[in-house]
Amino acid sequence: MNPALTLATTRRILTQLRHDPRTVVMLVLVPTLLMILLRYVFNSTLVFSRIAPALLGVFPFLIMFLIASITTLRERTTATLERLMTLPIGRLDLLFGYALAFGSIAVVQVALAAGVSLWWLGLDLAGSVVMLLVIAVLDALLGMALGLFVSAFARTEFQAIQFMPVFVLPQILLCGLFVPREDMGWLLRWLSDVMPLSYAVEALTRVTASSTVDAVILRNLVVVACCALLALVLGAATLRRRTP
């Protein structure tokens, strides 16, 4: 992997996004707006503090999956990706360039949503703000990496969106957001254990409830980071040089 080529790809993606204000607004502001809506739907600081930590991971995960999959697919269908692949640039250079570009946006996205939740909406945080941000950013990067991966199997933007029920919605349903994972049946618990979003939500919940960074939180961080890296590597392996 060539760092110079990776950074060149990152600059190109950020330049394109700068000329697409609607996408930037969706990336940066939508998670924050959803958190505000959630707070006033429940109209209870106690309920909000119980649900919000998990959603600080779920909302960025969902949005980054959508944006990354559609953006990559658009470059594929317009032959931009095919032209880039004729240059002396590796597949990992391309995908890690995307990861850096979307990752930098994810930092802004999560920082804004967490900041508004903590200092305006009344989210009660017992642990470290920095650790909360790290976990939420990793979760957004996981969504981005999965979006890049599944874009290789879609031929239209509509098909990319159709992957949501396969890759995203089961993780949201089984991550412990609606029902504690320990109360699920053995099959659902097993499925939950193999889905990376479950580990992100558990880490966010533990950071919110305790000021101690224990081994469980560190394990969950490693699992989420490794899953994101694996999705990027698989995305590079399935990246085709020719547009179908």
JSON list of N, CA and C in Angstrom, two decimals, residues 131-191:
[
{"chain": "A", "resi": 131, "resn": "MET", "atom": "N", "xyz": [-13.48, 8.10, 25.29]},
{"chain": "A", "resi": 131, "resn": "MET", "atom": "CA", "xyz": [-13.75, 6.70, 24.99]},
{"chain": "A", "resi": 131, "resn": "MET", "atom": "C", "xyz": [-15.09, 6.55, 24.27]},
{"chain": "A", "resi": 132, "resn": "LEU", "atom": "N", "xyz": [-16.07, 7.34, 24.68]},
{"chain": "A", "resi": 132, "resn": "LEU", "atom": "CA", "xyz": [-17.36, 7.33, 24.00]},
{"chain": "A", "resi": 132, "resn": "LEU", "atom": "C", "xyz": [-17.20, 7.69, 22.53]},
{"chain": "A", "resi": 133, "resn": "LEU", "atom": "N", "xyz": [-16.41, 8.73, 22.25]},
{"chain": "A", "resi": 133, "resn": "LEU", "atom": "CA", "xyz": [-16.18, 9.16, 20.88]},
{"chain": "A", "resi": 133, "resn": "LEU", "atom": "C", "xyz": [-15.42, 8.10, 20.08]},
{"chain": "A", "resi": 134, "resn": "VAL", "atom": "N", "xyz": [-14.43, 7.48, 20.70]},
{"chain": "A", "resi": 134, "resn": "VAL", "atom": "CA", "xyz": [-13.64, 6.46, 20.01]},
{"chain": "A", "resi": 134, "resn": "VAL", "atom": "C", "xyz": [-14.53, 5.30, 19.57]},
{"chain": "A", "resi": 135, "resn": "ILE", "atom": "N", "xyz": [-15.39, 4.83, 20.47]},
{"chain": "A", "resi": 135, "resn": "ILE", "atom": "CA", "xyz": [-16.26, 3.69, 20.15]},
{"chain": "A", "resi": 135, "resn": "ILE", "atom": "C", "xyz": [-17.25, 4.07, 19.06]},
{"chain": "A", "resi": 136, "resn": "ALA", "atom": "N", "xyz": [-17.86, 5.25, 19.18]},
{"chain": "A", "resi": 136, "resn": "ALA", "atom": "CA", "xyz": [-18.85, 5.68, 18.19]},
{"chain": "A", "resi": 136, "resn": "ALA", "atom": "C", "xyz": [-18.22, 5.88, 16.82]},
{"chain": "A", "resi": 137, "resn": "VAL", "atom": "N", "xyz": [-17.00, 6.43, 16.77]},
{"chain": "A", "resi": 137, "resn": "VAL", "atom": "CA", "xyz": [-16.30, 6.61, 15.49]},
{"chain": "A", "resi": 137, "resn": "VAL", "atom": "C", "xyz": [-15.97, 5.25, 14.88]},
{"chain": "A", "resi": 138, "resn": "LEU", "atom": "N", "xyz": [-15.50, 4.31, 15.70]},
{"chain": "A", "resi": 138, "resn": "LEU", "atom": "CA", "xyz": [-15.22, 2.96, 15.19]},
{"chain": "A", "resi": 138, "resn": "LEU", "atom": "C", "xyz": [-16.48, 2.33, 14.62]},
{"chain": "A", "resi": 139, "resn": "ASP", "atom": "N", "xyz": [-17.62, 2.58, 15.26]},
{"chain": "A", "resi": 139, "resn": "ASP", "atom": "CA", "xyz": [-18.88, 2.04, 14.77]},
{"chain": "A", "resi": 139, "resn": "ASP", "atom": "C", "xyz": [-19.24, 2.66, 13.41]},
{"chain": "A", "resi": 140, "resn": "ALA", "atom": "N", "xyz": [-19.03, 3.97, 13.28]},
{"chain": "A", "resi": 140, "resn": "ALA", "atom": "CA", "xyz": [-19.29, 4.62, 12.00]},
{"chain": "A", "resi": 140, "resn": "ALA", "atom": "C", "xyz": [-18.35, 4.07, 10.92]},
{"chain": "A", "resi": 141, "resn": "LEU", "atom": "N", "xyz": [-17.09, 3.83, 11.27]},
{"chain": "A", "resi": 141, "resn": "LEU", "atom": "CA", "xyz": [-16.14, 3.26, 10.32]},
{"chain": "A", "resi": 141, "resn": "LEU", "atom": "C", "xyz": [-16.54, 1.84, 9.93]},
{"chain": "A", "resi": 142, "resn": "LEU", "atom": "N", "xyz": [-17.11, 1.09, 10.87]},
{"chain": "A", "resi": 142, "resn": "LEU", "atom": "CA", "xyz": [-17.60, -0.25, 10.55]},
{"chain": "A", "resi": 142, "resn": "LEU", "atom": "C", "xyz": [-18.72, -0.17, 9.51]},
{"chain": "A", "resi": 143, "resn": "GLY", "atom": "N", "xyz": [-19.66, 0.75, 9.70]},
{"chain": "A", "resi": 143, "resn": "GLY", "atom": "CA", "xyz": [-20.72, 0.93, 8.71]},
{"chain": "A", "resi": 143, "resn": "GLY", "atom": "C", "xyz": [-20.17, 1.32, 7.36]},
{"chain": "A", "resi": 144, "resn": "MET", "atom": "N", "xyz": [-19.18, 2.22, 7.35]},
{"chain": "A", "resi": 144, "resn": "MET", "atom": "CA", "xyz": [-18.54, 2.62, 6.10]},
{"chain": "A", "resi": 144, "resn": "MET", "atom": "C", "xyz": [-17.86, 1.45, 5.41]},
{"chain": "A", "resi": 145, "resn": "ALA", "atom": "N", "xyz": [-17.12, 0.64, 6.19]},
{"chain": "A", "resi": 145, "resn": "ALA", "atom": "CA", "xyz": [-16.40, -0.50, 5.61]},
{"chain": "A", "resi": 145, "resn": "ALA", "atom": "C", "xyz": [-17.37, -1.53, 5.03]},
{"chain": "A", "resi": 146, "resn": "LEU", "atom": "N", "xyz": [-18.45, -1.80, 5.74]},
{"chain": "A", "resi": 146, "resn": "LEU", "atom": "CA", "xyz": [-19.45, -2.73, 5.21]},
{"chain": "A", "resi": 146, "resn": "LEU", "atom": "C", "xyz": [-20.11, -2.17, 3.95]},
{"chain": "A", "resi": 147, "resn": "GLY", "atom": "N", "xyz": [-20.33, -0.86, 3.92]},
{"chain": "A", "resi": 147, "resn": "GLY", "atom": "CA", "xyz": [-20.90, -0.23, 2.73]},
{"chain": "A", "resi": 147, "resn": "GLY", "atom": "C", "xyz": [-19.99, -0.36, 1.52]},
{"chain": "A", "resi": 148, "resn": "LEU", "atom": "N", "xyz": [-18.69, -0.15, 1.73]},
{"chain": "A", "resi": 148, "resn": "LEU", "atom": "CA", "xyz": [-17.73, -0.33, 0.64]},
{"chain": "A", "resi": 148, "resn": "LEU", "atom": "C", "xyz": [-17.72, -1.78, 0.16]},
{"chain": "A", "resi": 149, "resn": "PHE", "atom": "N", "xyz": [-17.83, -2.71, 1.10]},
{"chain": "A", "resi": 149, "resn": "PHE", "atom": "CA", "xyz": [-17.78, -4.13, 0.75]},
{"chain": "A", "resi": 149, "resn": "PHE", "atom": "C", "xyz": [-19.00, -4.54, -0.08]},
{"chain": "A", "resi": 150, "resn": "VAL", "atom": "N", "xyz": [-20.20, -4.18, 0.38]},
{"chain": "A", "resi": 150, "resn": "VAL", "atom": "CA", "xyz": [-21.40, -4.65, -0.33]},
{"chain": "A", "resi": 150, "resn": "VAL", "atom": "C", "xyz": [-21.60, -3.94, -1.66]},
{"chain": "A", "resi": 151, "resn": "SER", "atom": "N", "xyz": [-20.98, -2.78, -1.85]},
{"chain": "A", "resi": 151, "resn": "SER", "atom": "CA", "xyz": [-21.14, -2.08, -3.13]},
{"chain": "A", "resi": 151, "resn": "SER", "atom": "C", "xyz": [-20.59, -2.90, -4.30]},
{"chain": "A", "resi": 152, "resn": "ALA", "atom": "N", "xyz": [-19.68, -3.85, -4.00]},
{"chain": "A", "resi": 152, "resn": "ALA", "atom": "CA", "xyz": [-19.11, -4.69, -5.06]},
{"chain": "A", "resi": 152, "resn": "ALA", "atom": "C", "xyz": [-20.15, -5.65, -5.63]},
{"chain": "A", "resi": 153, "resn": "PHE", "atom": "N", "xyz": [-21.24, -5.90, -4.88]},
{"chain": "A", "resi": 153, "resn": "PHE", "atom": "CA", "xyz": [-22.22, -6.89, -5.31]},
{"chain": "A", "resi": 153, "resn": "PHE", "atom": "C", "xyz": [-23.49, -6.25, -5.87]},
{"chain": "A", "resi": 154, "resn": "ALA", "atom": "N", "xyz": [-23.51, -4.93, -5.99]},
{"chain": "A", "resi": 154, "resn": "ALA", "atom": "CA", "xyz": [-24.68, -4.23, -6.51]},
{"chain": "A", "resi": 154, "resn": "ALA", "atom": "C", "xyz": [-24.37, -3.59, -7.86]},
{"chain": "A", "resi": 155, "resn": "ARG", "atom": "N", "xyz": [-25.37, -3.51, -8.72]},
{"chain": "A", "resi": 155, "resn": "ARG", "atom": "CA", "xyz": [-25.20, -2.88, -10.03]},
{"chain": "A", "resi": 155, "resn": "ARG", "atom": "C", "xyz": [-25.94, -1.56, -10.13]},
{"chain": "A", "resi": 156, "resn": "THR", "atom": "N", "xyz": [-26.88, -1.32, -9.22]},
{"chain": "A", "resi": 156, "resn": "THR", "atom": "CA", "xyz": [-27.60, -0.05, -9.19]},
{"chain": "A", "resi": 156, "resn": "THR", "atom": "C", "xyz": [-27.67, 0.44, -7.75]},
{"chain": "A", "resi": 157, "resn": "GLU", "atom": "N", "xyz": [-27.97, 1.73, -7.58]},
{"chain": "A", "resi": 157, "resn": "GLU", "atom": "CA", "xyz": [-28.08, 2.28, -6.24]},
{"chain": "A", "resi": 157, "resn": "GLU", "atom": "C", "xyz": [-29.23, 1.64, -5.48]},
{"chain": "A", "resi": 158, "resn": "PHE", "atom": "N", "xyz": [-30.30, 1.28, -6.20]},
{"chain": "A", "resi": 158, "resn": "PHE", "atom": "CA", "xyz": [-31.42, 0.62, -5.55]},
{"chain": "A", "resi": 158, "resn": "PHE", "atom": "C", "xyz": [-31.00, -0.74, -4.99]},
{"chain": "A", "resi": 159, "resn": "GLN", "atom": "N", "xyz": [-30.17, -1.48, -5.75]},
{"chain": "A", "resi": 159, "resn": "GLN", "atom": "CA", "xyz": [-29.68, -2.75, -5.24]},
{"chain": "A", "resi": 159, "resn": "GLN", "atom": "C", "xyz": [-28.79, -2.56, -4.02]},
{"chain": "A", "resi": 160, "resn": "ALA", "atom": "N", "xyz": [-28.01, -1.48, -4.00]},
{"chain": "A", "resi": 160, "resn": "ALA", "atom": "CA", "xyz": [-27.17, -1.21, -2.82]},
{"chain": "A", "resi": 160, "resn": "ALA", "atom": "C", "xyz": [-28.03, -0.99, -1.58]},
{"chain": "A", "resi": 161, "resn": "ILE", "atom": "N", "xyz": [-29.14, -0.28, -1.74]},
{"chain": "A", "resi": 161, "resn": "ILE", "atom": "CA", "xyz": [-30.04, -0.04, -0.61]},
{"chain": "A", "resi": 161, "resn": "ILE", "atom": "C", "xyz": [-30.69, -1.34, -0.17]},
{"chain": "A", "resi": 162, "resn": "GLN", "atom": "N", "xyz": [-30.92, -2.26, -1.13]},
{"chain": "A", "resi": 162, "resn": "GLN", "atom": "CA", "xyz": [-31.55, -3.54, -0.78]},
{"chain": "A", "resi": 162, "resn": "GLN", "atom": "C", "xyz": [-30.68, -4.39, 0.14]},
{"chain": "A", "resi": 163, "resn": "PHE", "atom": "N", "xyz": [-29.40, -4.10, 0.21]},
{"chain": "A", "resi": 163, "resn": "PHE", "atom": "CA", "xyz": [-28.53, -4.86, 1.11]},
{"chain": "A", "resi": 163, "resn": "PHE", "atom": "C", "xyz": [-28.74, -4.46, 2.58]},
{"chain": "A", "resi": 164, "resn": "MET", "atom": "N", "xyz": [-29.43, -3.36, 2.82]},
{"chain": "A", "resi": 164, "resn": "MET", "atom": "CA", "xyz": [-29.68, -2.95, 4.20]},
{"chain": "A", "resi": 164, "resn": "MET", "atom": "C", "xyz": [-30.37, -4.01, 5.03]},
{"chain": "A", "resi": 165, "resn": "PRO", "atom": "N", "xyz": [-31.47, -4.63, 4.51]},
{"chain": "A", "resi": 165, "resn": "PRO", "atom": "CA", "xyz": [-32.13, -5.67, 5.32]},
{"chain": "A", "resi": 165, "resn": "PRO", "atom": "C", "xyz": [-31.25, -6.86, 5.61]},
{"chain": "A", "resi": 166, "resn": "VAL", "atom": "N", "xyz": [-30.18, -7.06, 4.83]},
{"chain": "A", "resi": 166, "resn": "VAL", "atom": "CA", "xyz": [-29.30, -8.21, 5.02]},
{"chain": "A", "resi": 166, "resn": "VAL", "atom": "C", "xyz": [-28.16, -7.90, 5.98]},
{"chain": "A", "resi": 167, "resn": "PHE", "atom": "N", "xyz": [-27.54, -6.73, 5.80]},
{"chain": "A", "resi": 167, "resn": "PHE", "atom": "CA", "xyz": [-26.32, -6.42, 6.55]},
{"chain": "A", "resi": 167, "resn": "PHE", "atom": "C", "xyz": [-26.55, -5.49, 7.75]},
{"chain": "A", "resi": 168, "resn": "VAL", "atom": "N", "xyz": [-27.61, -4.69, 7.71]},
{"chain": "A", "resi": 168, "resn": "VAL", "atom": "CA", "xyz": [-27.77, -3.64, 8.72]},
{"chain": "A", "resi": 168, "resn": "VAL", "atom": "C", "xyz": [-28.92, -3.93, 9.68]},
{"chain": "A", "resi": 169, "resn": "LEU", "atom": "N", "xyz": [-30.11, -4.15, 9.16]},
{"chain": "A", "resi": 169, "resn": "LEU", "atom": "CA", "xyz": [-31.28, -4.28, 10.03]},
{"chain": "A", "resi": 169, "resn": "LEU", "atom": "C", "xyz": [-31.18, -5.44, 11.02]},
{"chain": "A", "resi": 170, "resn": "PRO", "atom": "N", "xyz": [-30.70, -6.64, 10.61]},
{"chain": "A", "resi": 170, "resn": "PRO", "atom": "CA", "xyz": [-30.55, -7.70, 11.63]},
{"chain": "A", "resi": 170, "resn": "PRO", "atom": "C", "xyz": [-29.61, -7.30, 12.76]},
{"chain": "A", "resi": 171, "resn": "GLN", "atom": "N", "xyz": [-28.56, -6.56, 12.45]},
{"chain": "A", "resi": 171, "resn": "GLN", "atom": "CA", "xyz": [-27.63, -6.13, 13.50]},
{"chain": "A", "resi": 171, "resn": "GLN", "atom": "C", "xyz": [-28.31, -5.16, 14.46]},
{"chain": "A", "resi": 172, "resn": "ILE", "atom": "N", "xyz": [-29.13, -4.26, 13.91]},
{"chain": "A", "resi": 172, "resn": "ILE", "atom": "CA", "xyz": [-29.84, -3.30, 14.77]},
{"chain": "A", "resi": 172, "resn": "ILE", "atom": "C", "xyz": [-30.83, -4.02, 15.67]},
{"chain": "A", "resi": 173, "resn": "LEU", "atom": "N", "xyz": [-31.54, -5.02, 15.12]},
{"chain": "A", "resi": 173, "resn": "LEU", "atom": "CA", "xyz": [-32.55, -5.74, 15.90]},
{"chain": "A", "resi": 173, "resn": "LEU", "atom": "C", "xyz": [-31.93, -6.61, 16.99]},
{"chain": "A", "resi": 174, "resn": "LEU", "atom": "N", "xyz": [-30.72, -7.13, 16.74]},
{"chain": "A", "resi": 174, "resn": "LEU", "atom": "CA", "xyz": [-30.13, -8.11, 17.65]},
{"chain": "A", "resi": 174, "resn": "LEU", "atom": "C", "xyz": [-28.98, -7.55, 18.49]},
{"chain": "A", "resi": 175, "resn": "CYS", "atom": "N", "xyz": [-28.72, -6.25, 18.42]},
{"chain": "A", "resi": 175, "resn": "CYS", "atom": "CA", "xyz": [-27.57, -5.69, 19.12]},
{"chain": "A", "resi": 175, "resn": "CYS", "atom": "C", "xyz": [-27.84, -5.42, 20.60]},
{"chain": "A", "resi": 176, "resn": "GLY", "atom": "N", "xyz": [-29.06, -5.65, 21.05]},
{"chain": "A", "resi": 176, "resn": "GLY", "atom": "CA", "xyz": [-29.40, -5.37, 22.44]},
{"chain": "A", "resi": 176, "resn": "GLY", "atom": "C", "xyz": [-30.10, -4.05, 22.63]},
{"chain": "A", "resi": 177, "resn": "LEU", "atom": "N", "xyz": [-30.43, -3.38, 21.55]},
{"chain": "A", "resi": 177, "resn": "LEU", "atom": "CA", "xyz": [-31.10, -2.08, 21.65]},
{"chain": "A", "resi": 177, "resn": "LEU", "atom": "C", "xyz": [-32.54, -2.22, 22.13]},
{"chain": "A", "resi": 178, "resn": "PHE", "atom": "N", "xyz": [-33.25, -3.24, 21.65]},
{"chain": "A", "resi": 178, "resn": "PHE", "atom": "CA", "xyz": [-34.66, -3.41, 21.99]},
{"chain": "A", "resi": 178, "resn": "PHE", "atom": "C", "xyz": [-34.87, -4.41, 23.13]},
{"chain": "A", "resi": 179, "resn": "VAL", "atom": "N", "xyz": [-34.09, -5.48, 23.10]},
{"chain": "A", "resi": 179, "resn": "VAL", "atom": "CA", "xyz": [-34.19, -6.52, 24.13]},
{"chain": "A", "resi": 179, "resn": "VAL", "atom": "C", "xyz": [-32.78, -6.86, 24.59]},
{"chain": "A", "resi": 180, "resn": "PRO", "atom": "N", "xyz": [-32.52, -6.96, 25.89]},
{"chain": "A", "resi": 180, "resn": "PRO", "atom": "CA", "xyz": [-31.18, -7.35, 26.35]},
{"chain": "A", "resi": 180, "resn": "PRO", "atom": "C", "xyz": [-30.75, -8.67, 25.71]},
{"chain": "A", "resi": 181, "resn": "ARG", "atom": "N", "xyz": [-29.50, -8.73, 25.30]},
{"chain": "A", "resi": 181, "resn": "ARG", "atom": "CA", "xyz": [-29.02, -9.92, 24.60]},
{"chain": "A", "resi": 181, "resn": "ARG", "atom": "C", "xyz": [-29.12, -11.18, 25.46]},
{"chain": "A", "resi": 182, "resn": "GLU", "atom": "N", "xyz": [-28.93, -11.02, 26.76]},
{"chain": "A", "resi": 182, "resn": "GLU", "atom": "CA", "xyz": [-28.99, -12.19, 27.64]},
{"chain": "A", "resi": 182, "resn": "GLU", "atom": "C", "xyz": [-30.41, -12.75, 27.77]},
{"chain": "A", "resi": 183, "resn": "ASP", "atom": "N", "xyz": [-31.43, -11.98, 27.38]},
{"chain": "A", "resi": 183, "resn": "ASP", "atom": "CA", "xyz": [-32.81, -12.45, 27.45]},
{"chain": "A", "resi": 183, "resn": "ASP", "atom": "C", "xyz": [-33.27, -13.11, 26.15]},
{"chain": "A", "resi": 184, "resn": "MET", "atom": "N", "xyz": [-32.42, -13.12, 25.12]},
{"chain": "A", "resi": 184, "resn": "MET", "atom": "CA", "xyz": [-32.79, -13.71, 23.83]},
{"chain": "A", "resi": 184, "resn": "MET", "atom": "C", "xyz": [-32.67, -15.23, 23.90]},
{"chain": "A", "resi": 185, "resn": "GLY", "atom": "N", "xyz": [-33.37, -15.90, 22.99]},
{"chain": "A", "resi": 185, "resn": "GLY", "atom": "CA", "xyz": [-33.21, -17.34, 22.83]},
{"chain": "A", "resi": 185, "resn": "GLY", "atom": "C", "xyz": [-31.80, -17.68, 22.34]},
{"chain": "A", "resi": 186, "resn": "TRP", "atom": "N", "xyz": [-31.44, -18.95, 22.45]},
{"chain": "A", "resi": 186, "resn": "TRP", "atom": "CA", "xyz": [-30.06, -19.33, 22.15]},
{"chain": "A", "resi": 186, "resn": "TRP", "atom": "C", "xyz": [-29.67, -19.03, 20.71]},
{"chain": "A", "resi": 187, "resn": "LEU", "atom": "N", "xyz": [-30.62, -19.21, 19.77]},
{"chain": "A", "resi": 187, "resn": "LEU", "atom": "CA", "xyz": [-30.28, -18.96, 18.37]},
{"chain": "A", "resi": 187, "resn": "LEU", "atom": "C", "xyz": [-30.07, -17.47, 18.12]},
{"chain": "A", "resi": 188, "resn": "LEU", "atom": "N", "xyz": [-30.97, -16.65, 18.65]},
{"chain": "A", "resi": 188, "resn": "LEU", "atom": "CA", "xyz": [-30.83, -15.20, 18.47]},
{"chain": "A", "resi": 188, "resn": "LEU", "atom": "C", "xyz": [-29.59, -14.69, 19.20]},
{"chain": "A", "resi": 189, "resn": "ARG", "atom": "N", "xyz": [-29.30, -15.26, 20.35]},
{"chain": "A", "resi": 189, "resn": "ARG", "atom": "CA", "xyz": [-28.10, -14.85, 21.09]},
{"chain": "A", "resi": 189, "resn": "ARG", "atom": "C", "xyz": [-26.84, -15.22, 20.30]},
{"chain": "A", "resi": 190, "resn": "TRP", "atom": "N", "xyz": [-26.85, -16.39, 19.67]},
{"chain": "A", "resi": 190, "resn": "TRP", "atom": "CA", "xyz": [-25.70, -16.79, 18.86]},
{"chain": "A", "resi": 190, "resn": "TRP", "atom": "C", "xyz": [-25.52, -15.86, 17.68]},
{"chain": "A", "resi": 191, "resn": "LEU", "atom": "N", "xyz": [-26.62, -15.52, 17.00]},
{"chain": "A", "resi": 191, "resn": "LEU", "atom": "CA", "xyz": [-26.54, -14.58, 15.88]},
{"chain": "A", "resi": 191, "resn": "LEU", "atom": "C", "xyz": [-26.04, -13.21, 16.36]}
]
